[in-house]
PDB file of C-alpha atoms and ligand atoms in Angstrom:
ATOM      1  CA  MET N 127     -34.059 -46.483  19.829  1.00  0.00           C
ATOM      2  CA  ALA N 128     -35.021 -48.735  22.641  1.00  0.00           C
ATOM      3  CA  SER N 129     -37.952 -47.816  24.934  1.00  0.00           C
ATOM      4  CA  ILE N 130     -37.171 -45.938  28.208  1.00  0.00           C
ATOM      5  CA  GLY N 131     -38.338 -49.299  30.072  1.00  0.00           C
ATOM      6  CA  THR N 132     -35.747 -51.387  28.218  1.00  0.00           C
ATOM      7  CA  GLU N 133     -33.006 -48.725  28.642  1.00  0.00           C
ATOM      8  CA  LEU N 134     -33.764 -48.791  32.175  1.00  0.00           C
ATOM      9  CA  VAL N 135     -33.392 -52.615  32.632  1.00  0.00           C
ATOM     10  CA  ASN N 136     -30.361 -52.381  30.490  1.00  0.00           C
ATOM     11  CA  SER N 137     -28.525 -49.810  32.390  1.00  0.00           C
ATOM     12  CA  LEU N 138     -29.157 -51.703  35.422  1.00  0.00           C
ATOM     13  CA  TRP N 139     -27.800 -54.982  34.042  1.00  0.00           C
ATOM     14  CA  PHE N 140     -24.708 -53.103  32.876  1.00  0.00           C
ATOM     15  CA  ILE N 141     -23.956 -51.287  36.329  1.00  0.00           C
ATOM     16  CA  LEU N 142     -24.896 -54.444  38.520  1.00  0.00           C
ATOM     17  CA  PRO N 143     -21.180 -55.424  39.458  1.00  0.00           C
ATOM     18  CA  ALA N 144     -20.450 -51.781  40.341  1.00  0.00           C
ATOM     19  CA  TYR N 145     -23.567 -51.603  42.862  1.00  0.00           C
ATOM     20  CA  LEU N 146     -22.622 -54.763  44.531  1.00  0.00           C
ATOM     21  CA  ALA N 147     -18.987 -53.967  44.482  1.00  0.00           C
ATOM     22  CA  ASN N 148     -19.880 -50.604  46.265  1.00  0.00           C
ATOM     23  CA  ALA N 149     -22.459 -52.243  48.856  1.00  0.00           C
ATOM     24  CA  SER N 150     -20.520 -55.191  49.702  1.00  0.00           C
ATOM     25  CA  PRO N 151     -17.653 -53.503  51.814  1.00  0.00           C
ATOM     26  CA  VAL N 152     -20.490 -52.593  54.520  1.00  0.00           C
ATOM     27  CA  VAL N 153     -20.832 -56.171  55.192  1.00  0.00           C
ATOM     28  CA  LEU N 154     -17.425 -57.485  54.220  1.00  0.00           C
ATOM     29  CA  GLY N 155     -15.195 -54.679  55.888  1.00  0.00           C
ATOM     30  CA  GLY N 156     -13.369 -54.297  59.012  1.00  0.00           C
ATOM     31  CA  GLY N 157      -9.943 -54.970  60.025  1.00  0.00           C
ATOM     32  CA  ARG N 158      -6.508 -53.346  58.711  1.00  0.00           C
ATOM     33  CA  PRO N 159      -7.457 -49.868  57.288  1.00  0.00           C
ATOM     34  CA  LEU N 160      -6.427 -49.233  53.721  1.00  0.00           C
ATOM     35  CA  ASP N 161      -3.792 -46.309  54.941  1.00  0.00           C
ATOM     36  CA  PHE N 162      -2.462 -48.538  57.808  1.00  0.00           C
ATOM     37  CA  GLY N 163      -3.431 -45.729  60.345  1.00  0.00           C
ATOM     38  CA  ARG N 164      -1.154 -43.331  58.269  1.00  0.00           C
ATOM     39  CA  SER N 165      -1.641 -39.767  58.074  1.00  0.00           C
ATOM     40  CA  PHE N 166      -1.104 -37.309  55.217  1.00  0.00           C
ATOM     41  CA  PRO N 167       1.210 -34.305  55.430  1.00  0.00           C
ATOM     42  CA  ASP N 168      -2.013 -32.256  56.602  1.00  0.00           C
ATOM     43  CA  LYS N 169      -1.772 -34.625  59.835  1.00  0.00           C
ATOM     44  CA  ARG N 170      -5.188 -35.931  59.139  1.00  0.00           C
ATOM     45  CA  ARG N 171      -5.619 -39.782  58.064  1.00  0.00           C
ATOM     46  CA  ILE N 172      -5.427 -40.686  54.486  1.00  0.00           C
ATOM     47  CA  PHE N 173      -8.515 -42.424  54.242  1.00  0.00           C
ATOM     48  CA  GLY N 174      -9.368 -43.081  57.650  1.00  0.00           C
ATOM     49  CA  ASP N 175     -10.785 -46.125  59.344  1.00  0.00           C
ATOM     50  CA  GLY N 176     -13.938 -46.570  57.170  1.00  0.00           C
ATOM     51  CA  LYS N 177     -11.789 -47.800  54.362  1.00  0.00           C
ATOM     52  CA  THR N 178     -10.278 -51.223  54.831  1.00  0.00           C
ATOM     53  CA  TRP N 179      -8.364 -53.756  52.977  1.00  0.00           C
ATOM     54  CA  ARG N 180     -11.359 -56.228  53.608  1.00  0.00           C
ATOM     55  CA  GLY N 181     -13.844 -53.992  52.244  1.00  0.00           C
ATOM     56  CA  PHE N 182     -11.791 -52.830  49.131  1.00  0.00           C
ATOM     57  CA  VAL N 183     -10.674 -56.004  48.016  1.00  0.00           C
ATOM     58  CA  GLY N 184     -13.949 -57.992  49.044  1.00  0.00           C
ATOM     59  CA  GLY N 185     -15.887 -55.343  47.191  1.00  0.00           C
ATOM     60  CA  ILE N 186     -13.862 -55.969  44.024  1.00  0.00           C
ATOM     61  CA  LEU N 187     -14.139 -59.517  44.369  1.00  0.00           C
ATOM     62  CA  VAL N 188     -17.836 -59.591  44.635  1.00  0.00           C
ATOM     63  CA  GLY N 189     -18.327 -57.374  41.585  1.00  0.00           C
ATOM     64  CA  VAL N 190     -16.224 -59.417  39.449  1.00  0.00           C
ATOM     65  CA  ILE N 191     -17.971 -62.727  40.432  1.00  0.00           C
ATOM     66  CA  VAL N 192     -21.241 -60.899  39.670  1.00  0.00           C
ATOM     67  CA  GLY N 193     -19.972 -59.886  36.260  1.00  0.00           C
ATOM     68  CA  ILE N 194     -18.495 -63.676  35.599  1.00  0.00           C
ATOM     69  CA  ILE N 195     -22.321 -64.740  36.574  1.00  0.00           C
ATOM     70  CA  GLN N 196     -23.929 -62.394  34.380  1.00  0.00           C
ATOM     71  CA  GLY N 197     -21.594 -63.261  31.404  1.00  0.00           C
ATOM     72  CA  ILE N 198     -22.600 -67.059  31.927  1.00  0.00           C
ATOM     73  CA  ILE N 199     -26.467 -66.341  32.266  1.00  0.00           C
ATOM     74  CA  TYR N 200     -26.626 -63.767  29.598  1.00  0.00           C
ATOM     75  CA  PRO N 201     -27.470 -66.021  26.795  1.00  0.00           C
ATOM     76  CA  TYR N 202     -30.293 -67.839  28.864  1.00  0.00           C
ATOM     77  CA  ILE N 203     -32.215 -64.432  29.433  1.00  0.00           C
ATOM     78  CA  SER N 204     -33.612 -61.999  27.011  1.00  0.00           C
ATOM     79  CA  LEU N 205     -32.093 -58.761  27.105  1.00  0.00           C
ATOM     80  CA  ASN N 206     -32.124 -56.477  24.348  1.00  0.00           C
ATOM     81  CA  ALA N 207     -28.783 -54.465  24.756  1.00  0.00           C
ATOM     82  CA  PRO N 208     -26.145 -54.251  22.123  1.00  0.00           C
ATOM     83  CA  ALA N 209     -23.526 -52.903  24.816  1.00  0.00           C
ATOM     84  CA  ASN N 210     -24.334 -56.046  27.150  1.00  0.00           C
ATOM     85  CA  ASN N 211     -23.830 -58.277  24.370  1.00  0.00           C
ATOM     86  CA  LEU N 212     -20.243 -59.780  25.663  1.00  0.00           C
ATOM     87  CA  THR N 213     -19.206 -63.182  26.040  1.00  0.00           C
ATOM     88  CA  VAL N 214     -18.065 -64.490  29.468  1.00  0.00           C
ATOM     89  CA  PHE N 215     -14.405 -63.237  29.471  1.00  0.00           C
ATOM     90  CA  PRO N 216     -15.303 -59.567  28.518  1.00  0.00           C
ATOM     91  CA  TYR N 217     -18.109 -59.638  30.800  1.00  0.00           C
ATOM     92  CA  GLY N 218     -15.528 -60.516  33.619  1.00  0.00           C
ATOM     93  CA  MET N 219     -13.091 -57.845  32.294  1.00  0.00           C
ATOM     94  CA  ARG N 220     -15.679 -55.108  32.314  1.00  0.00           C
ATOM     95  CA  ALA N 221     -16.989 -56.186  35.791  1.00  0.00           C
ATOM     96  CA  VAL N 222     -13.197 -55.901  36.711  1.00  0.00           C
ATOM     97  CA  LEU N 223     -13.174 -52.249  35.536  1.00  0.00           C
ATOM     98  CA  LEU N 224     -16.550 -51.690  36.987  1.00  0.00           C
ATOM     99  CA  SER N 225     -15.553 -52.934  40.386  1.00  0.00           C
ATOM    100  CA  ILE N 226     -11.983 -51.268  40.652  1.00  0.00           C
ATOM    101  CA  GLY N 227     -13.772 -48.074  39.542  1.00  0.00           C
ATOM    102  CA  ALA N 228     -16.233 -48.018  42.153  1.00  0.00           C
ATOM    103  CA  LEU N 229     -14.050 -48.774  45.183  1.00  0.00           C
ATOM    104  CA  LEU N 230     -11.486 -46.132  43.835  1.00  0.00           C
ATOM    105  CA  GLY N 231     -14.445 -43.913  43.817  1.00  0.00           C
ATOM    106  CA  ASP N 232     -15.377 -44.781  47.224  1.00  0.00           C
ATOM    107  CA  ILE N 233     -11.726 -44.062  48.635  1.00  0.00           C
ATOM    108  CA  SER N 234     -11.271 -40.788  46.873  1.00  0.00           C
ATOM    109  CA  GLY N 235     -14.386 -39.870  48.270  1.00  0.00           C
ATOM    110  CA  SER N 236     -12.927 -40.309  51.929  1.00  0.00           C
ATOM    111  CA  PHE N 237      -9.627 -38.915  50.614  1.00  0.00           C
ATOM    112  CA  VAL N 238     -11.253 -35.706  49.737  1.00  0.00           C
ATOM    113  CA  LYS N 239     -13.477 -36.011  53.114  1.00  0.00           C
ATOM    114  CA  ARG N 240     -10.478 -36.147  55.210  1.00  0.00           C
ATOM    115  CA  ARG N 241      -8.534 -33.367  53.316  1.00  0.00           C
ATOM    116  CA  ILE N 242     -11.703 -30.786  54.063  1.00  0.00           C
ATOM    117  CA  ASN N 243     -11.565 -32.288  57.752  1.00  0.00           C
ATOM    118  CA  LEU N 244     -14.832 -34.534  57.843  1.00  0.00           C
ATOM    119  CA  LYS N 245     -14.658 -37.232  60.092  1.00  0.00           C
ATOM    120  CA  ARG N 246     -15.524 -40.857  59.290  1.00  0.00           C
ATOM    121  CA  GLY N 247     -19.065 -41.255  58.601  1.00  0.00           C
ATOM    122  CA  ALA N 248     -19.927 -37.559  58.114  1.00  0.00           C
ATOM    123  CA  PRO N 249     -22.097 -36.797  55.153  1.00  0.00           C
ATOM    124  CA  PHE N 250     -20.579 -35.412  51.885  1.00  0.00           C
ATOM    125  CA  PRO N 251     -23.584 -35.031  49.535  1.00  0.00           C
ATOM    126  CA  VAL N 252     -23.339 -36.148  46.240  1.00  0.00           C
ATOM    127  CA  MET N 253     -19.832 -37.831  46.577  1.00  0.00           C
ATOM    128  CA  ASP N 254     -21.487 -39.925  48.853  1.00  0.00           C
ATOM    129  CA  GLN N 255     -24.005 -41.123  46.658  1.00  0.00           C
ATOM    130  CA  ILE N 256     -22.638 -41.038  43.163  1.00  0.00           C
ATOM    131  CA  GLY N 257     -18.902 -40.676  43.446  1.00  0.00           C
ATOM    132  CA  PHE N 258     -18.419 -44.467  43.008  1.00  0.00           C
ATOM    133  CA  LEU N 259     -20.385 -44.349  40.110  1.00  0.00           C
ATOM    134  CA  VAL N 260     -18.729 -41.555  38.297  1.00  0.00           C
ATOM    135  CA  PHE N 261     -15.357 -43.436  38.805  1.00  0.00           C
ATOM    136  CA  ALA N 262     -16.895 -46.737  37.712  1.00  0.00           C
ATOM    137  CA  PHE N 263     -18.108 -45.016  34.182  1.00  0.00           C
ATOM    138  CA  ILE N 264     -14.849 -43.432  33.738  1.00  0.00           C
ATOM    139  CA  ILE N 265     -12.388 -46.451  34.420  1.00  0.00           C
ATOM    140  CA  THR N 266     -15.100 -48.793  32.383  1.00  0.00           C
ATOM    141  CA  ALA N 267     -14.786 -46.327  29.627  1.00  0.00           C
ATOM    142  CA  TRP N 268     -11.078 -46.975  29.318  1.00  0.00           C
ATOM    143  CA  ARG N 269     -11.838 -50.152  27.341  1.00  0.00           C
ATOM    144  CA  PHE N 270     -15.658 -50.559  27.085  1.00  0.00           C
ATOM    145  CA  SER N 271     -18.502 -48.765  25.538  1.00  0.00           C
ATOM    146  CA  VAL N 272     -20.509 -46.879  28.289  1.00  0.00           C
ATOM    147  CA  PRO N 273     -23.665 -45.663  26.445  1.00  0.00           C
ATOM    148  CA  MET N 274     -24.648 -42.003  27.377  1.00  0.00           C
ATOM    149  CA  MET N 275     -28.041 -43.083  27.939  1.00  0.00           C
ATOM    150  CA  TYR N 276     -27.001 -45.308  30.690  1.00  0.00           C
ATOM    151  CA  VAL N 277     -24.894 -42.483  32.454  1.00  0.00           C
ATOM    152  CA  ILE N 278     -28.015 -40.208  32.024  1.00  0.00           C
ATOM    153  CA  ILE N 279     -30.479 -42.715  33.806  1.00  0.00           C
ATOM    154  CA  LEU N 280     -27.857 -44.179  36.369  1.00  0.00           C
ATOM    155  CA  LEU N 281     -26.872 -40.594  37.685  1.00  0.00           C
ATOM    156  CA  PRO N 282     -30.083 -39.554  39.252  1.00  0.00           C
ATOM    157  CA  LEU N 283     -31.518 -42.885  39.779  1.00  0.00           C
ATOM    158  CA  THR N 284     -28.548 -44.079  41.940  1.00  0.00           C
ATOM    159  CA  PHE N 285     -28.703 -40.370  43.814  1.00  0.00           C
ATOM    160  CA  PHE N 286     -32.359 -40.867  44.756  1.00  0.00           C
ATOM    161  CA  ALA N 287     -32.110 -44.506  45.478  1.00  0.00           C
ATOM    162  CA  HIS N 288     -29.277 -44.136  47.737  1.00  0.00           C
ATOM    163  CA  LEU N 289     -31.059 -41.322  49.854  1.00  0.00           C
ATOM    164  CA  ILE N 290     -34.155 -43.536  50.006  1.00  0.00           C
ATOM    165  CA  SER N 291     -32.662 -46.704  50.946  1.00  0.00           C
ATOM    166  CA  ASN N 292     -30.574 -44.572  53.708  1.00  0.00           C
ATOM    167  CA  ILE N 293     -33.870 -42.953  54.936  1.00  0.00           C
ATOM    168  CA  ALA N 294     -35.506 -46.353  55.014  1.00  0.00           C
ATOM    169  CA  ALA N 295     -32.913 -47.976  57.034  1.00  0.00           C
ATOM    170  CA  TYR N 296     -33.092 -44.990  59.554  1.00  0.00           C
ATOM    171  CA  TRP N 297     -36.705 -45.578  59.711  1.00  0.00           C
ATOM    172  CA  ALA N 298     -36.326 -49.141  60.240  1.00  0.00           C
ATOM    173  CA  GLY N 299     -33.598 -48.589  63.159  1.00  0.00           C
ATOM    174  CA  LEU N 300     -30.818 -49.884  61.203  1.00  0.00           C
ATOM    175  CA  LYS N 301     -29.073 -46.753  61.034  1.00  0.00           C
ATOM    176  CA  THR N 302     -28.703 -43.741  63.602  1.00  0.00           C
ATOM    177  CA  VAL N 303     -28.702 -41.033  60.769  1.00  0.00           C
ATOM    178  CA  TRP N 304     -31.065 -40.733  58.110  1.00  0.00           C
ATOM    179  CA  TYR N 305     -28.256 -39.782  55.319  1.00  0.00           C
TER     180      TYR N 305
HETATM  181  N1  LIG A 539     -16.216 -50.000  54.537  1.00  0.00           N
HETATM  182  C1  LIG A 539     -14.781 -50.770  54.467  1.00  0.00           C
HETATM  183  N2  LIG A 539     -14.010 -50.967  53.570  1.00  0.00           N
HETATM  184  C2  LIG A 539     -14.244 -49.891  52.535  1.00  0.00           C
HETATM  185  C3  LIG A 539     -15.306 -49.206  52.573  1.00  0.00           C
HETATM  186  C4  LIG A 539     -16.410 -49.327  53.280  1.00  0.00           C
HETATM  187  O1  LIG A 539     -14.542 -51.660  55.448  1.00  0.00           O
HETATM  188  N3  LIG A 539     -13.159 -50.055  51.600  1.00  0.00           N
HETATM  189  C5  LIG A 539     -17.008 -50.375  55.700  1.00  0.00           C
HETATM  190  C6  LIG A 539     -16.458 -49.591  56.857  1.00  0.00           C
HETATM  191  O2  LIG A 539     -16.806 -50.203  58.209  1.00  0.00           O
HETATM  192  C7  LIG A 539     -17.507 -48.262  56.796  1.00  0.00           C
HETATM  193  C8  LIG A 539     -18.748 -48.774  56.283  1.00  0.00           C
HETATM  194  O3  LIG A 539     -18.142 -49.880  55.312  1.00  0.00           O
HETATM  195  O4  LIG A 539     -17.738 -47.532  57.856  1.00  0.00           O
HETATM  196  C9  LIG A 539     -19.315 -47.885  55.263  1.00  0.00           C
HETATM  197  O5  LIG A 539     -18.762 -47.211  54.368  1.00  0.00           O
HETATM  198  P1  LIG A 539     -18.636 -45.675  53.811  1.00  0.00           P
HETATM  199  O6  LIG A 539     -20.008 -45.130  54.255  1.00  0.00           O
HETATM  200  O7  LIG A 539     -18.094 -45.581  52.662  1.00  0.00           O
HETATM  201  O8  LIG A 539     -17.755 -45.143  55.050  1.00  0.00           O
HETATM  202  P2  LIG A 539     -17.744 -44.141  56.215  1.00  0.00           P
HETATM  203  O9  LIG A 539     -17.561 -45.077  57.370  1.00  0.00           O
HETATM  204  O10 LIG A 539     -18.825 -43.287  55.982  1.00  0.00           O
HETATM  205  O11 LIG A 539     -16.302 -43.439  56.087  1.00  0.00           O
HETATM  206  P3  LIG A 539     -15.955 -42.115  55.125  1.00  0.00           P
HETATM  207  O12 LIG A 539     -16.326 -40.800  55.941  1.00  0.00           O
HETATM  208  O13 LIG A 539     -14.612 -42.189  54.863  1.00  0.00           O
HETATM  209  O14 LIG A 539     -16.815 -42.238  53.795  1.00  0.00           O
HETATM  210 MG1  LIG A 540     -20.558 -43.059  54.748  1.00  0.00          MG
END
């Protein structure tokens, strides 16, 4: 059994493609919405203007590139993690699943938000913070090992890291709402 510090580093290394896939759309997004402006039968938008093609595809590409880089540099850094011991190709494939999972989680959250009549950008606690992570775990587990210890560490860690970074961005004047 590895120490908690080792498990923490290993779980962050494991989830890095999903984190960066999830964070990139804010920078890369914009342009044509994923739902092309269309509505669902309930007359509300399918996903809304906050989910764009550029954000979706760009996020997946960033995550996959990060995974490939991890697979290349892995032999040169010392990480003691059996589940991370993959060669470049499986590293890249795992990053594909982590990234697609993260972005599917993101748009699923927006889909649910529109169904319950929440406007774009309205807070949806828990789903906003860790929805992407839950989807990334589930989709990745289809083909790769997802150690339960990583799930146990990353769910609360991501939840609080998300809140803290948003509060910091609010204090810094980068955001107009604290959540
Ligand atoms: N974004 C994007 N494409 C995506 C996801 C995000 O372009 N697939 C961009 C949008 O500019 C979005 C911003 O990143 O406004 C922040 O993302 P997020 O908080 O997920 O979207 P919200 O605007 O809060 O919309 P929603 O209420 O649907 O979550
Ligand atoms: Mg939001």
